[in-house]
Amino acid sequence: MRVLVVEDNAAFCRLVVEGLVRAGFSADEVNTAGAARKAIATVDYSAVVLDLGLPDGEGVDLLRTLRSSTRALPIIVTTARDGLDDRVLGLQSGADDYLVKPFAMDELVARLHAVLRRIDPPSEQTLEAGNVTLDLTNRLLKIGSDVQSLPAREFDLLELLMRNQGHVIKREALVTQIFGKHGHQGDGALDVYLCRLRKLFSDANATVRIDNIHGLGFLLLDAGETISHAAAARSLRP
Ligand code: CA
């Protein structure tokens, strides 16, 4: 991941770049807003560390320009200790976070990791609905304290329902997702899998249930929840 450090204090800039490199980032340094614009136009940076006080223009103007472009580029602004207005202005202008100088490198690295995670969150490891948890890594179903493995297609079916909790999924969509494009033979099997999942839910006192909305499809709801046909129709997944 390549980070651009924009900072007119060349010595401090160098320290930050070195710190980022030690933390495993690649980093470039520029000392002016003009050089920053050029660098960002040519390199696809993962994040920018931006000093708001620059000699050739306000960092805030650069920040606004970057924010008005479509790409979601994480930006952490750095400001002087007495620059409270700068901080507020920075955040209002779209910075993802700010740091007051002098700051510890560990702090900058932690903030960078945090904003990068927000942009690109790690893929989910578990899905939860009521007291039902689906462990996607180990492909296990947990209801309350009861843990069990599921046959592949039942697991896939439940995963789909849980990912779309509160939304109706059409029968044809479920069949296609579970059995593939030529899944017409899976139509009857879908009912078998749904029936087995419902039995598991009931045996282990799940606090969610799988509802069949007549003429629409299926959805996962809280056990005590009811949904009108009209609301179900509005919730339909395309
Ligand atoms: Ca400065």
CSV table of C-alpha atoms and ligand atoms in Angstrom, one decimal:
chain,number,residue,atom,x,y,z
A,1,MET,CA,0.0,0.0,0.0
A,2,ARG,CA,1.4,3.3,-1.0
A,3,VAL,CA,0.8,6.4,1.1
A,4,LEU,CA,1.5,10.0,0.1
A,5,VAL,CA,2.8,12.3,2.8
A,6,VAL,CA,2.2,16.0,2.1
A,7,GLU,CA,4.2,18.1,4.6
A,8,ASP,CA,6.3,21.3,4.0
A,9,ASN,CA,8.6,20.6,6.9
A,10,ALA,CA,11.0,18.4,4.9
A,11,ALA,CA,12.8,16.9,7.9
A,12,PHE,CA,9.5,16.0,9.6
A,13,CYS,CA,8.2,14.7,6.4
A,14,ARG,CA,11.2,12.4,6.0
A,15,LEU,CA,10.7,11.1,9.5
A,16,VAL,CA,7.0,10.2,8.8
A,17,VAL,CA,7.9,8.5,5.5
A,18,GLU,CA,10.6,6.5,7.2
A,19,GLY,CA,8.2,5.5,10.0
A,20,LEU,CA,5.6,4.4,7.4
A,21,VAL,CA,8.1,2.3,5.6
A,22,ARG,CA,9.2,0.7,8.8
A,23,ALA,CA,5.5,-0.1,9.4
A,24,GLY,CA,5.3,-1.9,6.1
A,25,PHE,CA,3.8,0.9,3.9
A,26,SER,CA,5.4,2.3,0.8
A,27,ALA,CA,5.5,6.1,1.0
A,28,ASP,CA,6.2,9.1,-1.1
A,29,GLU,CA,6.8,12.6,0.2
A,30,VAL,CA,5.9,16.0,-1.3
A,31,ASN,CA,6.4,19.4,0.3
A,32,THR,CA,3.8,21.5,-1.5
A,33,ALA,CA,0.1,21.3,-2.5
A,34,GLY,CA,1.1,21.6,-6.2
A,35,ALA,CA,3.4,18.6,-6.0
A,36,ALA,CA,0.7,16.7,-4.1
A,37,ARG,CA,-1.8,17.3,-6.9
A,38,LYS,CA,0.7,16.1,-9.5
A,39,ALA,CA,1.6,13.0,-7.5
A,40,ILE,CA,-2.1,12.1,-6.9
A,41,ALA,CA,-2.9,12.5,-10.5
A,42,THR,CA,-0.2,10.0,-11.5
A,43,VAL,CA,-0.1,7.5,-8.7
A,44,ASP,CA,-2.9,5.4,-7.3
A,45,TYR,CA,-2.3,6.1,-3.6
A,46,SER,CA,-4.1,4.1,-0.9
A,47,ALA,CA,-4.1,7.0,1.5
A,48,VAL,CA,-2.8,10.6,2.0
A,49,VAL,CA,-1.4,12.1,5.2
A,50,LEU,CA,-2.0,15.8,4.6
A,51,ASP,CA,-0.5,18.8,6.5
A,52,LEU,CA,-3.1,21.6,6.3
A,53,GLY,CA,-0.6,24.4,6.4
A,54,LEU,CA,1.3,24.4,3.1
A,55,PRO,CA,3.4,27.2,1.6
A,56,ASP,CA,1.7,27.3,-1.8
A,57,GLY,CA,-2.0,27.0,-0.8
A,58,GLU,CA,-4.2,25.9,1.9
A,59,GLY,CA,-4.2,22.1,2.5
A,60,VAL,CA,-8.0,22.5,3.0
A,61,ASP,CA,-8.4,23.5,-0.7
A,62,LEU,CA,-6.5,20.4,-1.7
A,63,LEU,CA,-8.6,18.3,0.6
A,64,ARG,CA,-11.8,19.7,-0.9
A,65,THR,CA,-10.5,19.0,-4.5
A,66,LEU,CA,-9.6,15.4,-3.5
A,67,ARG,CA,-13.0,14.9,-1.9
A,68,SER,CA,-14.9,16.2,-4.9
A,69,SER,CA,-13.2,13.6,-7.1
A,70,THR,CA,-15.1,10.3,-7.2
A,71,ARG,CA,-12.4,8.0,-5.8
A,72,ALA,CA,-12.7,7.2,-2.1
A,73,LEU,CA,-9.1,8.2,-1.0
A,74,PRO,CA,-8.6,8.1,2.7
A,75,ILE,CA,-7.1,11.3,4.0
A,76,ILE,CA,-5.7,12.0,7.5
A,77,VAL,CA,-4.9,15.6,8.2
A,78,THR,CA,-2.2,16.7,10.5
A,79,THR,CA,-2.4,20.1,12.2
A,80,ALA,CA,-0.3,22.1,14.7
A,81,ARG,CA,-1.2,21.8,18.3
A,82,ASP,CA,-3.0,25.2,18.4
A,83,GLY,CA,-4.8,24.6,15.2
A,84,LEU,CA,-8.2,23.5,16.6
A,85,ASP,CA,-10.0,25.5,13.9
A,86,ASP,CA,-7.9,23.6,11.3
A,87,ARG,CA,-9.0,20.3,12.7
A,88,VAL,CA,-12.7,21.2,12.6
A,89,LEU,CA,-12.3,22.6,9.1
A,90,GLY,CA,-10.4,19.6,8.1
A,91,LEU,CA,-13.0,17.2,9.2
A,92,GLN,CA,-15.8,19.3,7.8
A,93,SER,CA,-13.9,19.3,4.5
A,94,GLY,CA,-14.0,15.6,4.4
A,95,ALA,CA,-10.9,14.3,6.1
A,96,ASP,CA,-11.3,10.8,7.5
A,97,ASP,CA,-9.3,11.6,10.6
A,98,TYR,CA,-6.8,14.1,12.0
A,99,LEU,CA,-3.7,14.0,14.2
A,100,VAL,CA,-2.2,16.9,16.2
A,101,LYS,CA,1.6,17.4,15.7
A,102,PRO,CA,3.8,16.1,17.1
A,103,PHE,CA,2.3,12.7,17.0
A,104,ALA,CA,3.7,9.2,17.6
A,105,MET,CA,4.3,7.2,14.5
A,106,ASP,CA,2.4,4.3,16.1
A,107,GLU,CA,-0.6,6.5,16.3
A,108,LEU,CA,-0.4,7.5,12.7
A,109,VAL,CA,0.0,3.9,11.6
A,110,ALA,CA,-3.0,2.8,13.7
A,111,ARG,CA,-5.2,5.6,12.3
A,112,LEU,CA,-4.1,4.7,8.8
A,113,HIS,CA,-5.0,1.0,9.3
A,114,ALA,CA,-8.3,2.1,10.7
A,115,VAL,CA,-9.3,4.4,7.8
A,116,LEU,CA,-8.1,1.7,5.3
A,117,ARG,CA,-10.3,-0.9,7.0
A,118,ARG,CA,-13.3,1.4,6.8
A,119,ILE,CA,-12.8,1.7,3.0
A,120,ASP,CA,-12.1,-1.9,2.5
A,121,PRO,CA,-13.4,-4.0,5.4
A,122,PRO,CA,-12.1,-7.5,5.9
A,123,SER,CA,-14.5,-10.1,4.6
A,124,GLU,CA,-17.0,-11.2,7.1
A,125,GLN,CA,-16.2,-14.3,9.2
A,126,THR,CA,-19.6,-14.9,10.8
A,127,LEU,CA,-23.2,-14.0,10.2
A,128,GLU,CA,-25.6,-13.5,13.0
A,129,ALA,CA,-29.4,-13.5,13.3
A,130,GLY,CA,-31.0,-13.7,16.7
A,131,ASN,CA,-29.3,-16.6,18.6
A,132,VAL,CA,-28.2,-18.1,15.3
A,133,THR,CA,-24.6,-17.7,14.2
A,134,LEU,CA,-23.1,-19.0,10.9
A,135,ASP,CA,-19.4,-19.5,11.0
A,136,LEU,CA,-18.4,-18.9,7.4
A,137,THR,CA,-14.8,-19.9,7.9
A,138,ASN,CA,-15.4,-23.3,9.5
A,139,ARG,CA,-18.9,-23.7,7.9
A,140,LEU,CA,-20.6,-24.3,11.2
A,141,LEU,CA,-24.0,-23.5,12.5
A,142,LYS,CA,-24.5,-22.4,16.1
A,143,ILE,CA,-27.9,-22.0,17.6
A,144,GLY,CA,-27.7,-20.9,21.2
A,145,SER,CA,-24.9,-23.1,22.5
A,146,ASP,CA,-25.6,-25.9,20.1
A,147,VAL,CA,-23.0,-26.2,17.3
A,148,GLN,CA,-23.2,-28.4,14.3
A,149,SER,CA,-22.0,-28.7,10.7
A,150,LEU,CA,-24.5,-28.5,7.9
A,151,PRO,CA,-24.5,-30.2,4.5
A,152,ALA,CA,-23.2,-27.8,1.9
A,153,ARG,CA,-26.4,-26.8,0.2
A,154,GLU,CA,-28.3,-26.3,3.5
A,155,PHE,CA,-25.4,-24.1,4.6
A,156,ASP,CA,-25.5,-22.1,1.4
A,157,LEU,CA,-29.3,-21.7,1.7
A,158,LEU,CA,-29.1,-20.5,5.3
A,159,GLU,CA,-26.2,-18.1,4.4
A,160,LEU,CA,-28.3,-16.5,1.7
A,161,LEU,CA,-31.3,-16.1,4.0
A,162,MET,CA,-29.1,-14.7,6.7
A,163,ARG,CA,-27.3,-12.2,4.4
A,164,ASN,CA,-30.8,-11.0,3.4
A,165,GLN,CA,-32.4,-11.0,6.8
A,166,GLY,CA,-35.8,-9.2,6.7
A,167,HIS,CA,-35.9,-9.3,2.9
A,168,VAL,CA,-37.9,-11.8,0.8
A,169,ILE,CA,-35.8,-13.8,-1.7
A,170,LYS,CA,-37.8,-15.3,-4.6
A,171,ARG,CA,-37.9,-19.0,-4.8
A,172,GLU,CA,-36.3,-19.0,-8.3
A,173,ALA,CA,-33.5,-16.8,-7.0
A,174,LEU,CA,-32.8,-19.3,-4.2
A,175,VAL,CA,-32.9,-22.2,-6.5
A,176,THR,CA,-30.5,-20.6,-9.0
A,177,GLN,CA,-28.1,-19.5,-6.2
A,178,ILE,CA,-28.1,-22.9,-4.5
A,179,PHE,CA,-28.2,-25.2,-7.5
A,180,GLY,CA,-26.6,-23.1,-10.2
A,181,LYS,CA,-28.0,-21.8,-13.5
A,182,HIS,CA,-29.5,-25.2,-14.5
A,183,GLY,CA,-31.1,-25.7,-11.2
A,184,HIS,CA,-34.6,-26.5,-12.2
A,185,GLN,CA,-34.2,-30.0,-10.7
A,186,GLY,CA,-33.5,-28.4,-7.4
A,187,ASP,CA,-36.9,-26.9,-6.9
A,188,GLY,CA,-38.3,-29.9,-4.9
A,189,ALA,CA,-34.9,-30.2,-3.1
A,190,LEU,CA,-35.2,-26.6,-1.9
A,191,ASP,CA,-38.3,-27.5,0.1
A,192,VAL,CA,-36.5,-30.4,1.6
A,193,TYR,CA,-33.6,-28.2,2.7
A,194,LEU,CA,-36.0,-25.5,4.0
A,195,CYS,CA,-37.8,-28.1,6.0
A,196,ARG,CA,-34.6,-29.5,7.5
A,197,LEU,CA,-33.5,-26.0,8.5
A,198,ARG,CA,-36.8,-25.2,10.1
A,199,LYS,CA,-36.6,-28.4,12.1
A,200,LEU,CA,-33.1,-27.6,13.3
A,201,PHE,CA,-34.3,-24.1,14.3
A,202,SER,CA,-37.2,-25.5,16.2
A,203,ASP,CA,-35.2,-28.3,17.9
A,204,ALA,CA,-32.6,-25.9,19.1
A,205,ASN,CA,-35.0,-23.1,20.0
A,206,ALA,CA,-33.8,-20.6,17.5
A,207,THR,CA,-35.0,-17.0,18.0
A,208,VAL,CA,-35.4,-16.6,14.2
A,209,ARG,CA,-37.6,-18.4,11.7
A,210,ILE,CA,-37.9,-18.9,8.0
A,211,ASP,CA,-41.1,-17.6,6.7
A,212,ASN,CA,-42.8,-18.5,3.4
A,213,ILE,CA,-44.6,-15.5,1.9
A,214,HIS,CA,-47.2,-16.8,-0.4
A,215,GLY,CA,-46.5,-16.0,-4.1
A,216,LEU,CA,-43.3,-14.1,-3.2
A,217,GLY,CA,-40.6,-16.2,-1.6
A,218,PHE,CA,-38.8,-16.8,1.6
A,219,LEU,CA,-37.3,-14.6,4.3
A,220,LEU,CA,-35.6,-14.9,7.7
A,221,LEU,CA,-37.5,-13.1,10.5
A,222,ASP,CA,-37.3,-12.8,14.3
A,223,ALA,CA,-39.4,-15.7,15.7
A,224,GLY,CA,-42.0,-13.3,17.2
A,225,GLU,CA,-42.1,-11.0,14.2
A,226,THR,CA,-44.8,-10.9,11.6
A,227,ILE,CA,-44.7,-9.2,8.3
A,228,SER,CA,-47.6,-8.1,6.1
A,229,HIS,CA,-47.8,-9.2,2.6
A,230,ALA,CA,-47.4,-5.6,1.4
A,231,ALA,CA,-44.3,-5.1,3.5
A,232,ALA,CA,-42.9,-8.4,2.4
A,233,ALA,CA,-43.5,-7.4,-1.3
A,234,ARG,CA,-41.6,-4.1,-0.6
A,235,SER,CA,-38.7,-6.0,0.9
A,236,LEU,CA,-38.3,-8.3,-2.1
A,237,ARG,CA,-34.7,-8.7,-3.2
A,238,PRO,CA,-34.5,-8.3,-7.0
B,1,CA,CA,3.0,23.0,7.6
